[in-house]
Amino acid sequence: MTIHVPSVDGEPAEAGRRAQLPDALPVLPLRDSVAFPDTMMPLAVGQERSIKLVDDALAGNRMMVMVASRDPEAEEPGPDQLYGVGVVGVVARMMKVPDGTVRILVQCSQRVELGDYVATAPYLVARITEAPDVLVPSSELEGLRRNVQATFSRIIEELPYLPEELLLAVANLEDPAELAHLIAGALRVKTEEKQRLLEERDVTRRLRLLSEILARELELVEIGSKIQTQVQSEMERGQREYFLRQQLRAIQEELGEVDEQQAEAAELRRQLEEANLPEHVSTVAERELARFERLPPQSAEHGVIRGYLEWLASLPWSRSTEDNLDLKHARAVLDRDHYDIERVKDRILEFLAVRKLNPEARSSIVLFVGPPGVGKTSLGRSIASAMGREFERMSVGGVRDESEIRGHRRTYIGAMPGTIVRALRDAGSNNPVLMIDEIDKMGADFRGDPASAMLEVLDPEQNSSFRDHYLDVPIDLSNVFFICTANQIDTIPPALLDRMEVIELSGYTHEEKREIATRYLVPRQMERNGLGRSKIGRGQAAGGSRGAAIVFTKPALDSMIEGYTREAGVRSLEREIGSICRKVAREFAEATRRSKRTIRRETVEELLGKPRFQPEVKRRTSEPGVATGLAWTPVGGDVLFVEAIAYPGDGKLQITGQVGDVMKESAAAALSYVRNLNGEVPPDWFKEHDLHVHVPAGAIPKDGPSAGITMATAIASRVTERPVRSDTAMTGEITLSGMVLPIGGLKEKALAAQRAGINRLIIPRRNERDIDDIPEPLRKKMKFTLVDSVDEVLDAALQKRARRSRPAQPG
Ligand SMILES: Nc1ncnc2c1ncn2[C@@H]1O[C@H](COP(=O)(O)OP(=O)(O)OP(=O)(O)O)[C@@H](O)[C@H]1O
Ligand SMILES: [Mg+2]
């Protein structure tokens, strides 16, 4: 910087210029600046040896050599730490400051090369030789001069630290060598760079170097102001931190230094913006994003935060589908997918109607209860498709840990959101139909009760701000249409059940299964296995009629229902149909068959092997002492055999087969009743025999009172040696006085009886009205005997033939 300086003590400031140089001069090290010829340089001198040097100089010829230090950290640099080229300076002014340091103003003159150091104390003294400029005028030189002048002028305009006066000085300087020195002295660039400028004696080369440096500086200056404007437009958001980050990023972008982490952060930010988070979530996201940018990528937390932000971005915060509440359309979709179940469909349509009339109403939760394979899940899917909503399902069966539903806190290693949030993400909209399967099979243990979490999920009062432990921000579930499914109601926590609208589905009769198979399962499996009309061409009918590649006859379906499946629903039936379709598809593919395949009863056996289920009632009840009962189970009804055997003893009763207490009591009551049967029981029979009652079949839970009359019948059959009719099954509770009390689950029990090939049922008279629940075809086929007392049961159940021969029987 040129500063015009008045003379010191009356001496002219120009005194030292181009003075005759002595052989050696004291050396004043410059810590982080470089002196240039033909400039004035203000210096603060603090070191003792330097103050001594200045004092001595002022006392003598005022001259010294100023040399930059290679190492700005060095306190008292020695000869090795100094550059080999410096500038001669003449002290023009000196001022002592009260703190003991000295301010001097130095007029810099010739460039010199330093030779040997002749003294190092009290200060450095070195031999010097002048190193003058080499100036070869050329047009390049002139061009460079103008370029440098112009560039520097622009820099001055932009840079606050350069005084305006420089502009004038630079504009007026004709001498390229001096120009270079002036500019180099004024620039704030690295010491090495300045030193290079100083050491370059060839003026042309020096200007070339300088113009490079200036070009770079100008670019930086311009970037700086570009950032300034960029940032200013963003400043309205009033975020200081944001401002600095933008600035940092802009700089890095210009330098091509956008590193992976930044790129990652930018990508995350983009995803989050796309997700359109609600206000309260976006604040959290912003905070985490800021942490993410600060953390080193190697740190464990870096990954944790990234995972978290990705989860936030992946949820459908503001993506929703529009509801279609057209009831006609809904009806059509339900009919398209499901045979009959009119009552269920009606309930669903009523439900949708209510929603249509009062969209604001907090929706209640639907619960489908019924045995497996009766269409609970597929109904849920149909509802979603009828309403135009996404469908997603999750199972809570066997869940014993609250965190499976609600997620783990982020502090756990490998923490994840719970299943609700995962389902929401998979659904991709915030108002899906969400099916929660097996709500009756949820457990609980020390890790917290999942039912309480479910309660929060399903409660319309609370679920608008459901909190997942992992995400830890409120999530609105109030637009989700929840449908739960269960096989039974008993095991559902009452508080949950309370909030649900229960829709019951029951098993299908043989006829219904055949109908479902013909209209739905066969066409679907044909389609899936490429046997539909599309494949074979000519035909047009589906479901096994003319023109299709495969035709199922009625007897074939009957035998599949009877001999290959034993279920309340139609899932296994669909699987068996599928398996036949695959085999036939293969025949076509391998070209062992060209014309359509008709599936008859024999074909089924040919393709599926021997029937898996044989009617066993006849075989089991051929001996006296075995009676057929009916049980209700969560998977539908089932038949249950009660066996009674007698052996020598004195009237004791043993009961086995893992039966529960209630059933044991029933057995005792049955026994008491039979003991007191008059006439039927040989006298003294109980004095000579013990009884063993056994209830085989491990899978069926055996408790409850409804096997009472079956036990009495088995015992009576054993005692009287009259076999039980093999076409008959029974269900009913028993009292000590021989009354028969009503039971539950008649429909499922009747369906089970049909599956077992039974066509006669003995049931309590007080269950009469339940017969209406049983589908018509089955009701017609099945003969019901209504009873009030055990006497009537025995009359109806035991074969007569034996009674007639009873007197001849041994005791
Ligand atoms: N009434 C019906 N009409 C047409 N298809 C049906 C009917 N009932 C069930 N199905 C079919 O039976 C199969 C099994 O049904 P789904 O999977 O819905 O049973 P689920 O009741 O959910 O059983 P689970 O309790 O085991 O989950 C599905 O392919 C379904 O389409
Ligand atoms: Mg299901």
GROMACS .gro file of N, CA and C and ligand atoms in nm, residues 376-377 393 435 437 485 571, ligand 2:
model
   22
  376LYS      N    1  -6.213  -6.379   0.521
  376LYS     CA    2  -6.197  -6.255   0.599
  376LYS      C    3  -6.099  -6.162   0.530
  377THR      N    4  -5.982  -6.216   0.499
  377THR     CA    5  -5.881  -6.134   0.435
  377THR      C    6  -5.928  -6.087   0.298
  393ARG      N    7  -5.185  -5.543   0.504
  393ARG     CA    8  -5.219  -5.622   0.621
  393ARG      C    9  -5.098  -5.653   0.705
  435MET      N   10  -5.549  -5.407   0.753
  435MET     CA   11  -5.606  -5.526   0.816
  435MET      C   12  -5.511  -5.577   0.922
  437ASP      N   13  -5.447  -5.884   1.137
  437ASP     CA   14  -5.487  -6.024   1.150
  437ASP      C   15  -5.456  -6.079   1.288
  485THR      N   16  -5.909  -5.910   1.220
  485THR     CA   17  -5.967  -6.043   1.200
  485THR      C   18  -5.929  -6.132   1.317
  571ARG      N   19  -5.987  -7.276   0.190
  571ARG     CA   20  -5.849  -7.252   0.151
  571ARG      C   21  -5.782  -7.378   0.097
  813MG      MG   22  -5.676  -6.405   0.662
   0.00000   0.00000   0.00000
